[in-house]
Every structure is written in structure tokens, then in C-alpha cells.
Amino acid sequence: MDRRAFVRHSALASLGAAFLAGCSAGAGGGAVSPAPTAPAPATPKPPVPTGRTVLGIDHFAAQGFGALKGLRCGLVTHRAGRDGAGQRTADVLARAPGVRLTKLFGPEHGIDGTAAAEIVVKHAKDARTGLPVYSLYGATRRPTPEMLEGLDVVVVDFQDIGSRSYTYISCLRLVIEACFSMPRPIRVVVLDRPNPLGGEKVDGPFLDRKWRSYVGSYEMPYVHGLTIGEIARWAVATPGVLDLDEATRRRGSLEVIPLRNWSRARTWDQTGLTWVPTSPFIATPQAALGYAMTGLGCQLGEFTHGAAGQQPFRFLRAGRRKSAEIVAALGQAVPGLTLEPRTLADGTQGVYTTVSDWARFKPCAISLHMMRQSCLWDPANPFARATGTQRDLFIKHTGSEAFFEELRLKGARVDLARWQAKWDADAAAFRVRTAPYRLYA
């Protein structure tokens, strides 16, 4: 499947490529050192690697799991935490010689990935390994000292989707903070996985520190352009990213097991890997891309995504409006994005979002235009009518109270060009700040 197929394919489609390891290429890794004072000098852009990407878990297995030998280990993972052969990371570590896996931890959606968003998950027992599974989306989202008691190292294996509000990177942060805060700090090992959007797109609203929450734990653009391992490296090495005092941050220990044969230009379709659903609505890589595009635009206003659970984040509806009306309003709004009129079997009309020019395409742009269009269609202004809860949830996702206030006060007269220019500058600055912690060219 080529990149055009990745951005065009229906969210209902299934991918047939098998999880296979590829050739080694280009990534460094290892422990994080204190933050350097300046980013590394720019280097010529390398060609996109060919062959299959090797996951962090497979790279770790090839090393013989040396960092875990003889240690009591916990694993934080979910349904997509699998190796290149499709085996659960939990099962791989449970039977690895010399590895003493004793506890499992599950994030939002649970360790099996089937719980709906925002639904409390209870502690359980893993049927295959017999190990306890501690929920990090129940009574607490931060591992307690009692949960971590007796562990020497905690391994994290999550498939992220590249957008700030997807909560696995928030879980990562709380795990790191809890491990580093123990009287005897617990080492954290992150098994890296590809960012399905690649690593070149950095886009969208920037999160104001005041509005950090579980759907926005980091001051970063909405589309951050990093792998989960790179986020961990940046967070641990940069003062103020984690909620830790300096002494605690510095005495903690992080190791990232990097990917092999992956580069920033590689979107999911180029990795040779099979997508495993990361949550009920992100069953395909097409839905992961759609989440970045339309998730913010469906927070408030007339637009909704999907229909009867089909084509989540890619199929857009606007109340009872016809497909042609949506195309007329937004069809030319975003360079590189095409809105394809569609009518579902039940007669529901809407549009399917198709990326026609990846180089020109800005993932979050369509959401911003959806917000303004909702105000044009509704002169009473849905942002002015928002309840306090709706307002706060919108700001937590988008990240900017000032942007919400302009929408509330000006409605369709919001100056999107000014906001996009501001956020483009924020994205450029974020690239510079995170450059020292990138593992891949």
C-alpha cells in the first residue's frame, strides 16, 4: 500500500501486511543525559529507508533483553503492544530467559484495548500469564507506591498515534514521574514504536501550560511529530516538562530501545507493519490520521465524525446538511485535502476526508475551518452558548483559552490566518527544542 492509499483508504478497511522485522538502519538510543544547551547542527536529509521497520520490542529481543536480566519487572502496555510476529509483549517478556516479569499495568481502554473512551477500568488478572493487571484508568491514573513495590524496572510499550490528546503519552508521563519518585527510583525502559503520521508533520494549536490535563499533558503542538520514545527522552531531559523537582528528575533513569529502519519521512503505510487497533475508534491507521485532522473540529459545533461507528474521524457530517453543502463550504479550505461526497446505506450524507497532496497538507487545518463554519451556519454561535464544562473540555483539547475566547466573542470573524501563523511559529520553536532528543533522521 502506497502513501496515497494510506491517506485515501476507508477507515473500515483492513491491512494485510504481516508484522515482520526489517533491516537495521540509522537510529541511536540508550539513556538520556542532561539537556544540551543547543540543538545539534543540521545534516543533509537522508533517503527514506526501504524494508520493514523493526519495532523496539524486536530490537530488544535481538539484544537478549540484557537491561532486564535478573531484575523484577513491570510492564505498562495495551492491545497494540505486540512484537513483529504478532505476539503480545507481555507474553514475550513472561517467557524470556532471565526476565522476571511480575506485574502488568493497563492504560485507558484497558490492557486488551476494548473499553470505551473515558470508561473506568478495574484491576484484573491476565488470563495468559496469570499476572495481576493494575488499572491506570480507574481509582488512580498514576501508579501508586504499593503498585510499584518490589519492582526494579518498568517497561512501557504503547503504540501512540501522534496527536497530543491521545492519552497514552499522558499515561507514560505519570508512569515516569511515579517511578522516579520512589524512595529507590525505578528504572524506566520505553520500547519505541513508529509515529503513524511520520515525524515530519508538526502542526496545530499549542498547549498553554495552565491547561495541562490527561488529554494534554505536554506543552506541544497538537500534532507533535515525535515517537513515544522521543517524547520520553525530551520529557526526562528537559527541566519543567515533568512535575518533578530537579533532584528527583536527575536521579531517575530512562532507557529507550529504538526502532530500526524507520525515518521521519515514513508514515505507517511505509513501515511494512500491520496495524493493531489502539482503541475502539482507532482500528486502522486511516482513523489515526483522521483523529489528527477532525478530532478538534468535532468538539463543539455542528460537525460530527463517523456514522453508527463506521469511518470514525474520516467521515464528516454536519447535522442534516447535504454533502454538496459541506463541500461548497469547506472543499477549498485546506491545500492538499479533498472532501469526497458520500452517502451511507441509511441515507446519511457527508464527506470523506482524503489527503491528495501530503507535502502541502496541514493536519489540523480542517478542524479550524470546521469551527469557523459552525459559527457561519449558526449565527447564535455554539462557542458563545458553551457550558462551563464544554468550554473547559474544548480548551483542554485545543490548548488555548485565548483562541476559545476569540471564537466566543467573534464567532465566524475569528482570524484563523493569524492563529495559524502563531502556531506555525510555535511548531518551529518546538522542533528546535526537541531536536536533541530525536532518535531518527
CSV table of C-alpha atoms in Angstrom, one decimal:
chain,number,residue,atom,x,y,z
A,1,MET,CA,0.0,0.0,0.0
A,2,ASP,CA,1.5,3.4,-1.0
A,3,ARG,CA,1.1,6.7,0.8
A,4,ARG,CA,-1.8,7.7,-1.4
A,5,ALA,CA,-3.6,4.5,-0.3
A,6,PHE,CA,-2.8,5.4,3.4
A,7,VAL,CA,-4.5,8.8,3.2
A,8,ARG,CA,-7.4,7.7,0.9
A,9,HIS,CA,-8.3,4.3,2.3
A,10,SER,CA,-11.6,3.9,4.1
A,11,ALA,CA,-11.4,3.5,7.9
A,12,LEU,CA,-13.2,0.2,7.6
A,13,ALA,CA,-10.5,-1.4,5.5
A,14,SER,CA,-8.1,-3.9,7.0
A,15,LEU,CA,-4.4,-4.1,6.2
A,16,GLY,CA,-2.9,-7.4,5.2
A,17,ALA,CA,0.8,-6.9,5.7
A,18,ALA,CA,2.3,-9.1,8.4
A,19,PHE,CA,4.4,-7.9,11.3
A,20,LEU,CA,8.0,-8.6,10.2
A,21,ALA,CA,11.3,-7.3,11.3
A,22,GLY,CA,13.4,-5.4,8.8
A,23,CYS,CA,17.0,-4.4,8.3
A,24,SER,CA,18.8,-2.3,10.8
A,25,ALA,CA,19.2,1.3,10.0
A,26,GLY,CA,20.2,4.6,11.4
A,27,ALA,CA,18.8,5.1,15.0
A,28,GLY,CA,20.7,5.7,18.1
A,29,GLY,CA,19.3,5.1,21.5
A,30,GLY,CA,20.0,4.5,25.1
A,31,ALA,CA,19.9,6.5,28.3
A,32,VAL,CA,19.1,10.2,28.5
A,33,SER,CA,21.7,12.7,29.6
A,34,PRO,CA,21.1,16.2,30.9
A,35,ALA,CA,19.7,18.6,28.3
A,36,PRO,CA,22.3,20.1,26.0
A,37,THR,CA,22.4,23.9,25.6
A,38,ALA,CA,21.9,23.9,21.8
A,39,PRO,CA,20.5,21.6,19.2
A,40,ALA,CA,22.8,19.5,17.0
A,41,PRO,CA,23.7,21.1,13.7
A,42,ALA,CA,21.6,20.3,10.7
A,43,THR,CA,22.6,17.4,8.5
A,44,PRO,CA,21.6,16.6,4.9
A,45,LYS,CA,18.2,14.8,4.7
A,46,PRO,CA,18.8,11.0,4.2
A,47,PRO,CA,16.7,8.9,1.8
A,48,VAL,CA,13.7,7.1,3.2
A,49,PRO,CA,14.8,3.6,4.2
A,50,THR,CA,13.3,0.6,2.5
A,51,GLY,CA,12.4,-2.7,4.0
A,52,ARG,CA,10.3,-3.3,7.1
A,53,THR,CA,10.6,-1.3,10.3
A,54,VAL,CA,11.9,-3.2,13.3
A,55,LEU,CA,9.9,-2.5,16.5
A,56,GLY,CA,11.6,-1.6,19.8
A,57,ILE,CA,10.4,-4.9,21.3
A,58,ASP,CA,12.1,-6.9,18.5
A,59,HIS,CA,15.3,-4.8,18.7
A,60,PHE,CA,15.3,-5.5,22.5
A,61,ALA,CA,14.8,-9.3,21.9
A,62,ALA,CA,17.7,-9.3,19.5
A,63,GLN,CA,19.8,-7.8,22.3
A,64,GLY,CA,18.7,-10.6,24.6
A,65,PHE,CA,16.8,-8.3,26.9
A,66,GLY,CA,20.1,-7.5,28.7
A,67,ALA,CA,18.7,-4.5,30.5
A,68,LEU,CA,16.2,-6.7,32.3
A,69,LYS,CA,18.2,-9.8,33.2
A,70,GLY,CA,17.8,-10.7,36.9
A,71,LEU,CA,15.5,-7.7,37.6
A,72,ARG,CA,11.9,-7.7,38.8
A,73,CYS,CA,9.9,-6.1,36.0
A,74,GLY,CA,6.6,-4.4,35.5
A,75,LEU,CA,5.1,-3.8,32.0
A,76,VAL,CA,2.8,-1.0,31.0
A,77,THR,CA,1.1,-1.9,27.8
A,78,HIS,CA,-2.1,-2.3,25.8
A,79,ARG,CA,-3.7,-4.3,22.9
A,80,ALA,CA,-1.2,-3.0,20.3
A,81,GLY,CA,1.8,-3.9,22.5
A,82,ARG,CA,2.9,-6.8,20.3
A,83,ASP,CA,6.1,-7.9,18.6
A,84,GLY,CA,6.8,-8.3,14.8
A,85,ALA,CA,5.3,-11.8,14.9
A,86,GLY,CA,2.1,-10.5,16.5
A,87,GLN,CA,2.9,-11.9,20.0
A,88,ARG,CA,1.9,-9.8,23.0
A,89,THR,CA,4.9,-8.1,24.6
A,90,ALA,CA,3.6,-9.4,27.9
A,91,ASP,CA,3.9,-13.0,26.7
A,92,VAL,CA,7.3,-12.3,25.1
A,93,LEU,CA,8.7,-10.9,28.4
A,94,ALA,CA,7.0,-13.5,30.6
A,95,ARG,CA,8.9,-16.4,28.9
A,96,ALA,CA,12.1,-14.6,28.2
A,97,PRO,CA,15.1,-16.3,29.9
A,98,GLY,CA,16.4,-14.3,32.9
A,99,VAL,CA,13.5,-11.8,32.8
A,100,ARG,CA,11.3,-11.8,36.0
A,101,LEU,CA,8.0,-10.2,34.8
A,102,THR,CA,5.8,-9.8,37.9
A,103,LYS,CA,3.2,-7.1,37.2
A,104,LEU,CA,1.2,-5.7,34.3
A,105,PHE,CA,-0.4,-2.2,34.1
A,106,GLY,CA,-3.1,-1.1,31.7
A,107,PRO,CA,-4.0,2.5,30.5
A,108,GLU,CA,-7.3,3.9,29.2
A,109,HIS,CA,-9.2,1.3,27.2
A,110,GLY,CA,-7.6,-1.4,29.3
A,111,ILE,CA,-4.8,-3.8,28.6
A,112,ASP,CA,-6.9,-5.5,25.9
A,113,GLY,CA,-8.0,-2.2,24.3
A,114,THR,CA,-11.7,-2.9,24.3
A,115,ALA,CA,-13.1,-0.4,26.9
A,116,ALA,CA,-14.7,2.7,25.5
A,117,ALA,CA,-13.1,6.1,26.0
A,118,GLU,CA,-13.4,7.6,29.4
A,119,ILE,CA,-14.8,4.4,30.9
A,120,VAL,CA,-13.2,3.3,34.2
A,121,VAL,CA,-11.2,0.1,34.0
A,122,LYS,CA,-10.8,-2.2,37.0
A,123,HIS,CA,-7.8,-4.2,38.2
A,124,ALA,CA,-7.8,-7.7,36.8
A,125,LYS,CA,-5.8,-10.8,36.3
A,126,ASP,CA,-4.2,-11.6,33.0
A,127,ALA,CA,-5.6,-14.9,31.6
A,128,ARG,CA,-2.4,-15.9,29.7
A,129,THR,CA,0.3,-15.1,32.2
A,130,GLY,CA,-1.6,-15.2,35.4
A,131,LEU,CA,-0.1,-11.9,36.4
A,132,PRO,CA,-2.0,-9.1,38.2
A,133,VAL,CA,-3.1,-6.2,35.9
A,134,TYR,CA,-3.2,-2.9,37.7
A,135,SER,CA,-5.5,-0.3,36.1
A,136,LEU,CA,-4.1,3.1,35.4
A,137,TYR,CA,-7.5,4.4,34.3
A,138,GLY,CA,-9.6,3.7,37.4
A,139,ALA,CA,-9.2,4.9,41.0
A,140,THR,CA,-5.9,6.3,40.0
A,141,ARG,CA,-4.1,7.2,36.8
A,142,ARG,CA,-0.7,7.3,38.4
A,143,PRO,CA,0.9,4.1,39.7
A,144,THR,CA,0.9,4.1,43.4
A,145,PRO,CA,3.9,3.2,45.6
A,146,GLU,CA,2.0,0.0,46.5
A,147,MET,CA,1.6,-1.0,42.8
A,148,LEU,CA,5.3,-0.3,42.2
A,149,GLU,CA,6.6,-2.0,45.3
A,150,GLY,CA,9.1,-4.7,44.6
A,151,LEU,CA,10.0,-3.6,41.1
A,152,ASP,CA,13.4,-2.8,39.8
A,153,VAL,CA,12.4,-1.7,36.3
A,154,VAL,CA,9.2,-0.7,34.5
A,155,VAL,CA,8.9,-1.3,30.7
A,156,VAL,CA,6.5,0.8,28.7
A,157,ASP,CA,5.2,-0.5,25.3
A,158,PHE,CA,2.5,1.7,23.8
A,159,GLN,CA,1.5,2.5,20.2
A,160,ASP,CA,0.8,6.2,20.1
A,161,ILE,CA,-0.9,7.9,17.2
A,162,GLY,CA,0.9,11.3,17.0
A,163,SER,CA,-1.7,13.6,18.5
A,164,ARG,CA,-1.4,15.3,21.9
A,165,SER,CA,-4.8,14.5,23.3
A,166,TYR,CA,-4.5,10.7,22.8
A,167,THR,CA,-3.9,9.6,26.4
A,168,TYR,CA,-1.2,7.0,26.2
A,169,ILE,CA,1.5,9.7,26.3
A,170,SER,CA,-0.1,11.1,29.4
A,171,CYS,CA,0.0,7.7,31.0
A,172,LEU,CA,3.7,7.5,30.0
A,173,ARG,CA,4.3,10.8,31.8
A,174,LEU,CA,2.6,9.7,35.0
A,175,VAL,CA,4.5,6.3,35.0
A,176,ILE,CA,7.8,8.1,34.7
A,177,GLU,CA,7.0,10.5,37.4
A,178,ALA,CA,5.9,7.8,39.8
A,179,CYS,CA,8.9,5.6,39.1
A,180,PHE,CA,11.4,8.4,39.6
A,181,SER,CA,9.6,9.5,42.8
A,182,MET,CA,10.0,6.2,44.6
A,183,PRO,CA,12.5,6.2,47.6
A,184,ARG,CA,14.6,3.8,45.5
A,185,PRO,CA,13.9,5.1,42.0
A,186,ILE,CA,12.7,2.6,39.5
A,187,ARG,CA,14.4,2.5,36.1
A,188,VAL,CA,12.0,3.1,33.1
A,189,VAL,CA,12.6,1.4,29.7
A,190,VAL,CA,10.5,2.5,26.8
A,191,LEU,CA,10.2,0.2,23.7
A,192,ASP,CA,9.8,2.6,20.8
A,193,ARG,CA,7.2,2.4,18.0
A,194,PRO,CA,6.6,4.4,14.9
A,195,ASN,CA,4.6,7.6,14.8
A,196,PRO,CA,1.9,6.6,12.3
A,197,LEU,CA,1.9,10.1,10.9
A,198,GLY,CA,5.7,10.1,10.4
A,199,GLY,CA,7.9,12.6,12.1
A,200,GLU,CA,7.8,15.5,9.7
A,201,LYS,CA,4.4,17.0,10.4
A,202,VAL,CA,4.3,19.3,13.4
A,203,ASP,CA,1.1,21.2,13.4
A,204,GLY,CA,-1.8,22.7,15.2
A,205,PRO,CA,-2.7,24.6,18.4
A,206,PHE,CA,0.0,24.7,21.1
A,207,LEU,CA,-1.0,23.8,24.6
A,208,ASP,CA,-0.8,26.5,27.3
A,209,ARG,CA,0.7,25.2,30.5
A,210,LYS,CA,-2.3,26.3,32.5
A,211,TRP,CA,-4.5,23.9,30.6
A,212,ARG,CA,-2.4,20.7,31.0
A,213,SER,CA,-4.6,17.7,31.7
A,214,TYR,CA,-4.9,14.0,30.9
A,215,VAL,CA,-5.9,14.9,27.4
A,216,GLY,CA,-3.0,17.3,27.1
A,217,SER,CA,0.0,16.6,29.4
A,218,TYR,CA,2.7,18.4,27.4
A,219,GLU,CA,3.3,21.9,26.1
A,220,MET,CA,3.5,20.9,22.5
A,221,PRO,CA,1.6,21.4,19.2
A,222,TYR,CA,-1.5,19.2,18.7
A,223,VAL,CA,0.4,17.1,16.1
A,224,HIS,CA,3.8,16.7,17.7
A,225,GLY,CA,5.9,14.7,15.2
A,226,LEU,CA,7.7,12.5,17.8
A,227,THR,CA,7.7,8.9,18.6
A,228,ILE,CA,6.8,7.9,22.2
A,229,GLY,CA,10.4,7.1,22.9
A,230,GLU,CA,11.4,10.6,21.8
A,231,ILE,CA,8.7,12.2,23.9
A,232,ALA,CA,10.1,10.3,26.9
A,233,ARG,CA,13.7,11.4,26.2
A,234,TRP,CA,12.7,15.1,25.8
A,235,ALA,CA,10.5,15.0,29.0
A,236,VAL,CA,13.1,13.4,31.2
A,237,ALA,CA,16.0,15.6,30.0
A,238,THR,CA,14.2,18.9,30.0
A,239,PRO,CA,13.5,20.7,33.3
A,240,GLY,CA,9.9,21.6,33.8
A,241,VAL,CA,8.3,19.1,31.4
A,242,LEU,CA,7.6,16.5,34.2
A,243,ASP,CA,6.0,17.5,37.5
A,244,LEU,CA,9.2,16.6,39.4
A,245,ASP,CA,11.7,18.7,41.4
A,246,GLU,CA,15.1,18.8,39.9
A,247,ALA,CA,16.8,16.4,42.3
A,248,THR,CA,14.1,13.8,41.6
A,249,ARG,CA,14.3,14.3,37.9
A,250,ARG,CA,18.0,13.9,37.8
A,251,ARG,CA,18.2,10.8,39.9
A,252,GLY,CA,15.8,8.9,37.6
A,253,SER,CA,16.9,6.6,34.9
A,254,LEU,CA,15.4,6.2,31.4
A,255,GLU,CA,16.4,4.0,28.5
A,256,VAL,CA,14.7,3.9,25.1
A,257,ILE,CA,15.1,0.9,22.9
A,258,PRO,CA,14.9,2.4,19.4
A,259,LEU,CA,13.3,1.3,16.2
A,260,ARG,CA,15.4,0.1,13.4
A,261,ASN,CA,14.8,1.0,9.7
A,262,TRP,CA,12.5,4.0,10.4
A,263,SER,CA,12.8,7.6,9.4
A,264,ARG,CA,10.7,10.7,9.9
A,265,ALA,CA,9.5,10.6,6.3
A,266,ARG,CA,7.9,7.1,6.9
A,267,THR,CA,4.2,7.1,7.6
A,268,TRP,CA,2.6,3.9,8.7
A,269,ASP,CA,1.9,2.6,5.2
A,270,GLN,CA,5.6,2.5,4.6
A,271,THR,CA,6.7,0.5,7.6
A,272,GLY,CA,5.5,-2.9,6.5
A,273,LEU,CA,3.8,-3.4,9.8
A,274,THR,CA,0.2,-4.5,10.5
A,275,TRP,CA,-1.9,-2.0,12.4
A,276,VAL,CA,-3.3,-3.4,15.7
A,277,PRO,CA,-6.3,-1.3,17.0
A,278,THR,CA,-5.1,1.0,19.7
A,279,SER,CA,-8.6,1.8,20.9
A,280,PRO,CA,-12.1,1.0,19.7
A,281,PHE,CA,-12.3,4.0,17.3
A,282,ILE,CA,-8.7,3.8,16.1
A,283,ALA,CA,-9.0,0.5,14.4
A,284,THR,CA,-7.0,1.5,11.4
A,285,PRO,CA,-4.1,3.8,10.6
A,286,GLN,CA,-6.6,5.8,8.5
A,287,ALA,CA,-8.5,6.6,11.6
A,288,ALA,CA,-5.3,7.6,13.4
A,289,LEU,CA,-4.7,10.2,10.7
A,290,GLY,CA,-8.4,11.3,10.9
A,291,TYR,CA,-8.1,11.8,14.6
A,292,ALA,CA,-5.4,14.4,14.0
A,293,MET,CA,-7.5,16.1,11.3
A,294,THR,CA,-11.0,16.3,12.6
A,295,GLY,CA,-11.0,15.5,16.3
A,296,LEU,CA,-10.7,19.1,17.4
A,297,GLY,CA,-13.3,20.3,14.9
A,298,CYS,CA,-15.9,18.0,16.3
A,299,GLN,CA,-15.5,19.2,19.9
A,300,LEU,CA,-18.2,21.9,19.6
A,301,GLY,CA,-20.5,23.0,16.8
A,302,GLU,CA,-22.5,21.2,14.1
A,303,PHE,CA,-19.9,18.7,12.9
A,304,THR,CA,-19.6,15.1,14.0
A,305,HIS,CA,-17.5,12.3,12.7
A,306,GLY,CA,-18.4,8.7,11.6
A,307,ALA,CA,-21.8,7.2,11.5
A,308,ALA,CA,-23.0,4.2,13.5
A,309,GLY,CA,-19.4,3.5,14.4
A,310,GLN,CA,-18.3,3.5,10.8
A,311,GLN,CA,-15.4,5.5,9.3
A,312,PRO,CA,-14.5,7.3,12.6
A,313,PHE,CA,-12.7,10.6,12.2
A,314,ARG,CA,-12.7,10.4,8.4
A,315,PHE,CA,-16.4,10.7,7.5
A,316,LEU,CA,-17.8,14.1,8.5
A,317,ARG,CA,-21.4,15.1,8.9
A,318,ALA,CA,-23.0,18.4,9.7
A,319,GLY,CA,-26.4,17.8,11.1
A,320,ARG,CA,-28.8,17.1,8.2
A,321,ARG,CA,-26.9,19.1,5.7
A,322,LYS,CA,-26.3,17.6,2.2
A,323,SER,CA,-22.8,16.5,1.1
A,324,ALA,CA,-22.8,19.2,-1.6
A,325,GLU,CA,-23.3,22.0,1.0
A,326,ILE,CA,-20.3,20.7,3.1
A,327,VAL,CA,-18.1,20.5,0.0
A,328,ALA,CA,-19.2,24.1,-1.0
A,329,ALA,CA,-18.3,25.4,2.4
A,330,LEU,CA,-15.0,23.6,3.0
A,331,GLY,CA,-13.9,21.9,-0.1
A,332,GLN,CA,-11.3,24.5,-1.0
A,333,ALA,CA,-10.3,25.5,2.6
A,334,VAL,CA,-7.2,23.3,3.1
A,335,PRO,CA,-4.5,22.8,0.4
A,336,GLY,CA,-3.8,19.1,-0.1
A,337,LEU,CA,-7.1,18.0,1.3
A,338,THR,CA,-10.1,16.8,-0.7
A,339,LEU,CA,-13.6,16.3,0.6
A,340,GLU,CA,-15.3,13.4,-1.2
A,341,PRO,CA,-19.2,13.5,-1.1
A,342,ARG,CA,-20.6,10.2,0.3
A,343,THR,CA,-24.0,8.8,1.1
A,344,LEU,CA,-24.1,5.9,3.5
A,345,ALA,CA,-26.6,3.0,3.2
A,346,ASP,CA,-29.0,4.6,5.6
A,347,GLY,CA,-29.1,7.8,3.6
A,348,THR,CA,-26.8,9.8,5.8
A,349,GLN,CA,-24.9,12.3,3.8
A,350,GLY,CA,-21.4,13.7,4.5
A,351,VAL,CA,-17.9,13.9,3.1
A,352,TYR,CA,-14.9,11.6,3.4
A,353,THR,CA,-11.6,13.4,4.1
A,354,THR,CA,-8.9,12.5,1.5
A,355,VAL,CA,-5.3,13.8,1.5
A,356,SER,CA,-4.4,14.5,-2.1
A,357,ASP,CA,-1.1,16.2,-1.5
A,358,TRP,CA,0.8,15.1,1.6
A,359,ALA,CA,3.5,17.7,1.2
A,360,ARG,CA,1.1,20.7,1.3
A,361,PHE,CA,-1.3,19.1,3.8
A,362,LYS,CA,-1.5,20.6,7.3
A,363,PRO,CA,-3.3,18.0,9.5
A,364,CYS,CA,-5.2,20.4,11.9
A,365,ALA,CA,-6.2,23.0,9.4
A,366,ILE,CA,-9.6,21.4,8.5
A,367,SER,CA,-10.6,21.4,12.2
A,368,LEU,CA,-10.1,25.1,12.5
A,369,HIS,CA,-12.2,25.8,9.4
A,370,MET,CA,-14.9,23.5,10.8
A,371,MET,CA,-15.0,25.6,13.9
A,372,ARG,CA,-15.5,28.8,11.9
A,373,GLN,CA,-18.0,27.2,9.6
A,374,SER,CA,-20.1,26.1,12.5
A,375,CYS,CA,-20.3,29.8,13.5
A,376,LEU,CA,-21.3,30.8,10.0
A,377,TRP,CA,-24.1,28.2,9.9
A,378,ASP,CA,-25.3,29.1,13.5
A,379,PRO,CA,-25.4,32.9,14.0
A,380,ALA,CA,-26.1,32.2,17.7
A,381,ASN,CA,-22.5,30.9,17.9
A,382,PRO,CA,-22.1,27.5,19.5
A,383,PHE,CA,-19.0,28.7,21.3
A,384,ALA,CA,-20.9,31.5,23.0
A,385,ARG,CA,-23.5,29.0,24.2
A,386,ALA,CA,-21.0,26.5,25.5
A,387,THR,CA,-21.5,25.4,29.1
A,388,GLY,CA,-18.6,25.7,31.5
A,389,THR,CA,-17.8,22.0,31.2
A,390,GLN,CA,-17.9,22.2,27.4
A,391,ARG,CA,-15.7,25.3,27.4
A,392,ASP,CA,-13.1,23.7,29.6
A,393,LEU,CA,-13.0,20.4,27.7
A,394,PHE,CA,-12.6,22.3,24.4
A,395,ILE,CA,-9.7,24.3,25.8
A,396,LYS,CA,-8.0,21.2,27.3
A,397,HIS,CA,-8.1,19.6,23.9
A,398,THR,CA,-7.1,22.6,21.7
A,399,GLY,CA,-4.8,24.1,24.4
A,400,SER,CA,-5.6,27.8,24.0
A,401,GLU,CA,-8.0,29.8,26.2
A,402,ALA,CA,-7.4,32.9,24.1
A,403,PHE,CA,-8.4,31.1,20.9
A,404,PHE,CA,-11.6,29.9,22.6
A,405,GLU,CA,-12.4,33.4,23.7
A,406,GLU,CA,-11.9,34.8,20.2
A,407,LEU,CA,-14.3,32.2,18.9
A,408,ARG,CA,-16.8,33.0,21.7
A,409,LEU,CA,-16.7,36.8,21.1
A,410,LYS,CA,-16.1,37.0,17.3
A,411,GLY,CA,-17.6,33.7,16.0
A,412,ALA,CA,-17.1,33.4,12.2
A,413,ARG,CA,-14.9,36.6,12.3
A,414,VAL,CA,-12.2,34.7,14.1
A,415,ASP,CA,-8.8,35.4,12.5
A,416,LEU,CA,-7.7,31.9,11.5
A,417,ALA,CA,-4.8,33.2,9.5
A,418,ARG,CA,-3.3,34.9,12.5
A,419,TRP,CA,-3.7,31.9,14.7
A,420,GLN,CA,-2.2,29.5,12.2
A,421,ALA,CA,0.8,31.8,11.7
A,422,LYS,CA,1.2,31.9,15.5
A,423,TRP,CA,1.0,28.1,15.8
A,424,ASP,CA,3.4,27.6,12.9
A,425,ALA,CA,5.9,29.7,14.8
A,426,ASP,CA,5.3,27.7,17.9
A,427,ALA,CA,5.8,24.5,15.9
A,428,ALA,CA,9.1,25.7,14.5
A,429,ALA,CA,10.3,26.5,18.0
A,430,PHE,CA,9.2,23.1,19.3
A,431,ARG,CA,11.2,21.4,16.6
A,432,VAL,CA,14.3,23.3,17.7
A,433,ARG,CA,13.7,22.4,21.4
A,434,THR,CA,13.1,18.7,20.8
A,435,ALA,CA,15.8,18.2,18.1
A,436,PRO,CA,18.5,17.0,20.6
A,437,TYR,CA,16.2,14.1,21.7
A,438,ARG,CA,15.2,12.8,18.3
A,439,LEU,CA,16.4,9.3,17.6
A,440,TYR,CA,15.7,9.3,13.8
A,441,ALA,CA,16.7,11.4,10.9
